[in-house]
Amino acid sequence: MVHEILIWPDPRLKEKARPVPAVDTAIRALIDDLFETMYAAEGVGLAAPQVGVLSRVLVIDASPRQEGQTPIALVNPVLVASRGEIVWSEGCLSVPGEAEDVKRAEFVTVRALDRDGRPIEISDASGLIAVALQHEIDHLDGTLFVDHLSTLKREVIRRRMKRLKQERAEGKTAPEGDAGARPAL
Ligand code: GNR
Ligand code: NI
């Protein structure tokens, strides 16, 4: 089932998600929904809080953009090591149409449970996967990429999101050629 993706600002996106006590059928159904919702929105990743579920679950699939990648579903992920620095132009399905440079670790190692509840480790990920892992784990802690920006940039984006929500509520579509109408992902 495709869920509605919450648009920032929303109080649910600021909450810290709760650890999953057991990877059961309900969690597997959530993972399926996250993949379905992510693919429908053409995103690279999605975290459960973005669909209003405050559980520590995320999915990532960079395969359309990076060859040799497979879809990843992580439960209770923990960043156990990171090194280096990289600046990446990030977007977010909860902040549609916006993209800004964010400084991240270049390489990360993450431990988690997979969809069968087995412990897995993603060792020394790099590139888009490494950035997406940090971006999605941030979501589980109530942090969005806009929280890494200057107050000025964040407030400009806040106004645009307010306008976007108003337009959506009024059933309007953005004017043609308006870059803000498309997610910059
Ligand atoms: O689709 C997405 N693309 C993206 C691009 C650069 C850095 C991070 C991301 S994640 C984002 C999907 C999303 O909002 N996940 O939470
Ligand atoms: Ni996001």
mmCIF file with all atom_site columns, N, CA, C and O and ligand atoms in Angstrom, residues 45-47 50 91-95 135-136 139 144-145, ligand 2:
data_model
loop_
_atom_site.group_PDB
_atom_site.id
_atom_site.type_symbol
_atom_site.label_atom_id
_atom_site.label_alt_id
_atom_site.label_comp_id
_atom_site.label_asym_id
_atom_site.label_entity_id
_atom_site.label_seq_id
_atom_site.pdbx_PDB_ins_code
_atom_site.Cartn_x
_atom_site.Cartn_y
_atom_site.Cartn_z
_atom_site.occupancy
_atom_site.B_iso_or_equiv
_atom_site.pdbx_formal_charge
_atom_site.auth_seq_id
_atom_site.auth_comp_id
_atom_site.auth_asym_id
_atom_site.auth_atom_id
_atom_site.pdbx_PDB_model_num
ATOM   1  N  N  . GLY A 1 45  ? 15.397 6.620  -0.928 1.00 0.00 ? 45  GLY A N  1
ATOM   2  C  CA . GLY A 1 45  ? 15.229 6.045  0.404  1.00 0.00 ? 45  GLY A CA 1
ATOM   3  C  C  . GLY A 1 45  ? 13.941 6.549  1.028  1.00 0.00 ? 45  GLY A C  1
ATOM   4  O  O  . GLY A 1 45  ? 13.325 7.493  0.520  1.00 0.00 ? 45  GLY A O  1
ATOM   5  N  N  . LEU A 1 46  ? 13.531 5.890  2.115  1.00 0.00 ? 46  LEU A N  1
ATOM   6  C  CA . LEU A 1 46  ? 12.347 6.352  2.853  1.00 0.00 ? 46  LEU A CA 1
ATOM   7  C  C  . LEU A 1 46  ? 12.440 5.799  4.271  1.00 0.00 ? 46  LEU A C  1
ATOM   8  O  O  . LEU A 1 46  ? 12.797 4.632  4.471  1.00 0.00 ? 46  LEU A O  1
ATOM   9  N  N  . ALA A 1 47  ? 12.115 6.635  5.248  1.00 0.00 ? 47  ALA A N  1
ATOM   10 C  CA . ALA A 1 47  ? 12.115 6.231  6.649  1.00 0.00 ? 47  ALA A CA 1
ATOM   11 C  C  . ALA A 1 47  ? 10.675 6.234  7.158  1.00 0.00 ? 47  ALA A C  1
ATOM   12 O  O  . ALA A 1 47  ? 9.857  7.068  6.737  1.00 0.00 ? 47  ALA A O  1
ATOM   13 N  N  . GLN A 1 50  ? 8.393  9.252  7.885  1.00 0.00 ? 50  GLN A N  1
ATOM   14 C  CA . GLN A 1 50  ? 7.900  10.050 6.756  1.00 0.00 ? 50  GLN A CA 1
ATOM   15 C  C  . GLN A 1 50  ? 6.494  9.654  6.336  1.00 0.00 ? 50  GLN A C  1
ATOM   16 O  O  . GLN A 1 50  ? 5.827  10.399 5.617  1.00 0.00 ? 50  GLN A O  1
ATOM   17 N  N  . GLY A 1 91  ? 18.226 15.938 -1.391 1.00 0.00 ? 91  GLY A N  1
ATOM   18 C  CA . GLY A 1 91  ? 16.816 16.247 -1.463 1.00 0.00 ? 91  GLY A CA 1
ATOM   19 C  C  . GLY A 1 91  ? 16.096 15.381 -0.456 1.00 0.00 ? 91  GLY A C  1
ATOM   20 O  O  . GLY A 1 91  ? 16.716 14.533 0.181  1.00 0.00 ? 91  GLY A O  1
ATOM   21 N  N  . CYS A 1 92  ? 14.788 15.600 -0.298 1.00 0.00 ? 92  CYS A N  1
ATOM   22 C  CA . CYS A 1 92  ? 14.011 14.784 0.645  1.00 0.00 ? 92  CYS A CA 1
ATOM   23 C  C  . CYS A 1 92  ? 12.574 14.754 0.163  1.00 0.00 ? 92  CYS A C  1
ATOM   24 O  O  . CYS A 1 92  ? 12.019 15.792 -0.210 1.00 0.00 ? 92  CYS A O  1
ATOM   25 N  N  . LEU A 1 93  ? 11.975 13.577 0.187  1.00 0.00 ? 93  LEU A N  1
ATOM   26 C  CA . LEU A 1 93  ? 10.587 13.448 -0.245 1.00 0.00 ? 93  LEU A CA 1
ATOM   27 C  C  . LEU A 1 93  ? 9.645  14.231 0.671  1.00 0.00 ? 93  LEU A C  1
ATOM   28 O  O  . LEU A 1 93  ? 8.534  14.556 0.260  1.00 0.00 ? 93  LEU A O  1
ATOM   29 N  N  . SER A 1 94  ? 10.093 14.561 1.882  1.00 0.00 ? 94  SER A N  1
ATOM   30 C  CA . SER A 1 94  ? 9.287  15.364 2.801  1.00 0.00 ? 94  SER A CA 1
ATOM   31 C  C  . SER A 1 94  ? 9.530  16.860 2.631  1.00 0.00 ? 94  SER A C  1
ATOM   32 O  O  . SER A 1 94  ? 8.911  17.668 3.338  1.00 0.00 ? 94  SER A O  1
ATOM   33 N  N  . VAL A 1 95  ? 10.443 17.209 1.715  1.00 0.00 ? 95  VAL A N  1
ATOM   34 C  CA . VAL A 1 95  ? 10.730 18.621 1.415  1.00 0.00 ? 95  VAL A CA 1
ATOM   35 C  C  . VAL A 1 95  ? 10.794 18.750 -0.106 1.00 0.00 ? 95  VAL A C  1
ATOM   36 O  O  . VAL A 1 95  ? 11.845 19.047 -0.675 1.00 0.00 ? 95  VAL A O  1
ATOM   37 N  N  . HIS A 1 135 ? 21.127 10.136 5.962  1.00 0.00 ? 135 HIS A N  1
ATOM   38 C  CA . HIS A 1 135 ? 19.890 10.913 5.802  1.00 0.00 ? 135 HIS A CA 1
ATOM   39 C  C  . HIS A 1 135 ? 18.704 10.167 6.436  1.00 0.00 ? 135 HIS A C  1
ATOM   40 O  O  . HIS A 1 135 ? 17.895 10.775 7.147  1.00 0.00 ? 135 HIS A O  1
ATOM   41 N  N  . GLU A 1 136 ? 18.618 8.857  6.192  1.00 0.00 ? 136 GLU A N  1
ATOM   42 C  CA . GLU A 1 136 ? 17.474 8.080  6.717  1.00 0.00 ? 136 GLU A CA 1
ATOM   43 C  C  . GLU A 1 136 ? 17.577 7.856  8.228  1.00 0.00 ? 136 GLU A C  1
ATOM   44 O  O  . GLU A 1 136 ? 16.568 7.908  8.938  1.00 0.00 ? 136 GLU A O  1
ATOM   45 N  N  . HIS A 1 139 ? 16.332 10.801 9.928  1.00 0.00 ? 139 HIS A N  1
ATOM   46 C  CA . HIS A 1 139 ? 14.865 10.828 10.017 1.00 0.00 ? 139 HIS A CA 1
ATOM   47 C  C  . HIS A 1 139 ? 14.377 10.095 11.260 1.00 0.00 ? 139 HIS A C  1
ATOM   48 O  O  . HIS A 1 139 ? 13.425 10.532 11.920 1.00 0.00 ? 139 HIS A O  1
ATOM   49 N  N  . LEU A 1 144 ? 15.936 16.381 9.846  1.00 0.00 ? 144 LEU A N  1
ATOM   50 C  CA . LEU A 1 144 ? 15.836 16.424 8.383  1.00 0.00 ? 144 LEU A CA 1
ATOM   51 C  C  . LEU A 1 144 ? 17.025 17.190 7.817  1.00 0.00 ? 144 LEU A C  1
ATOM   52 O  O  . LEU A 1 144 ? 17.695 17.923 8.550  1.00 0.00 ? 144 LEU A O  1
ATOM   53 N  N  . PHE A 1 145 ? 17.273 17.056 6.515  1.00 0.00 ? 145 PHE A N  1
ATOM   54 C  CA . PHE A 1 145 ? 18.439 17.739 5.946  1.00 0.00 ? 145 PHE A CA 1
ATOM   55 C  C  . PHE A 1 145 ? 18.350 19.248 6.140  1.00 0.00 ? 145 PHE A C  1
ATOM   56 O  O  . PHE A 1 145 ? 19.377 19.912 6.262  1.00 0.00 ? 145 PHE A O  1
HETATM 57 NI NI . NI  B 2 .   ? 14.273 12.390 3.533  1.00 0.00 ? 2   NI  B NI 1
#
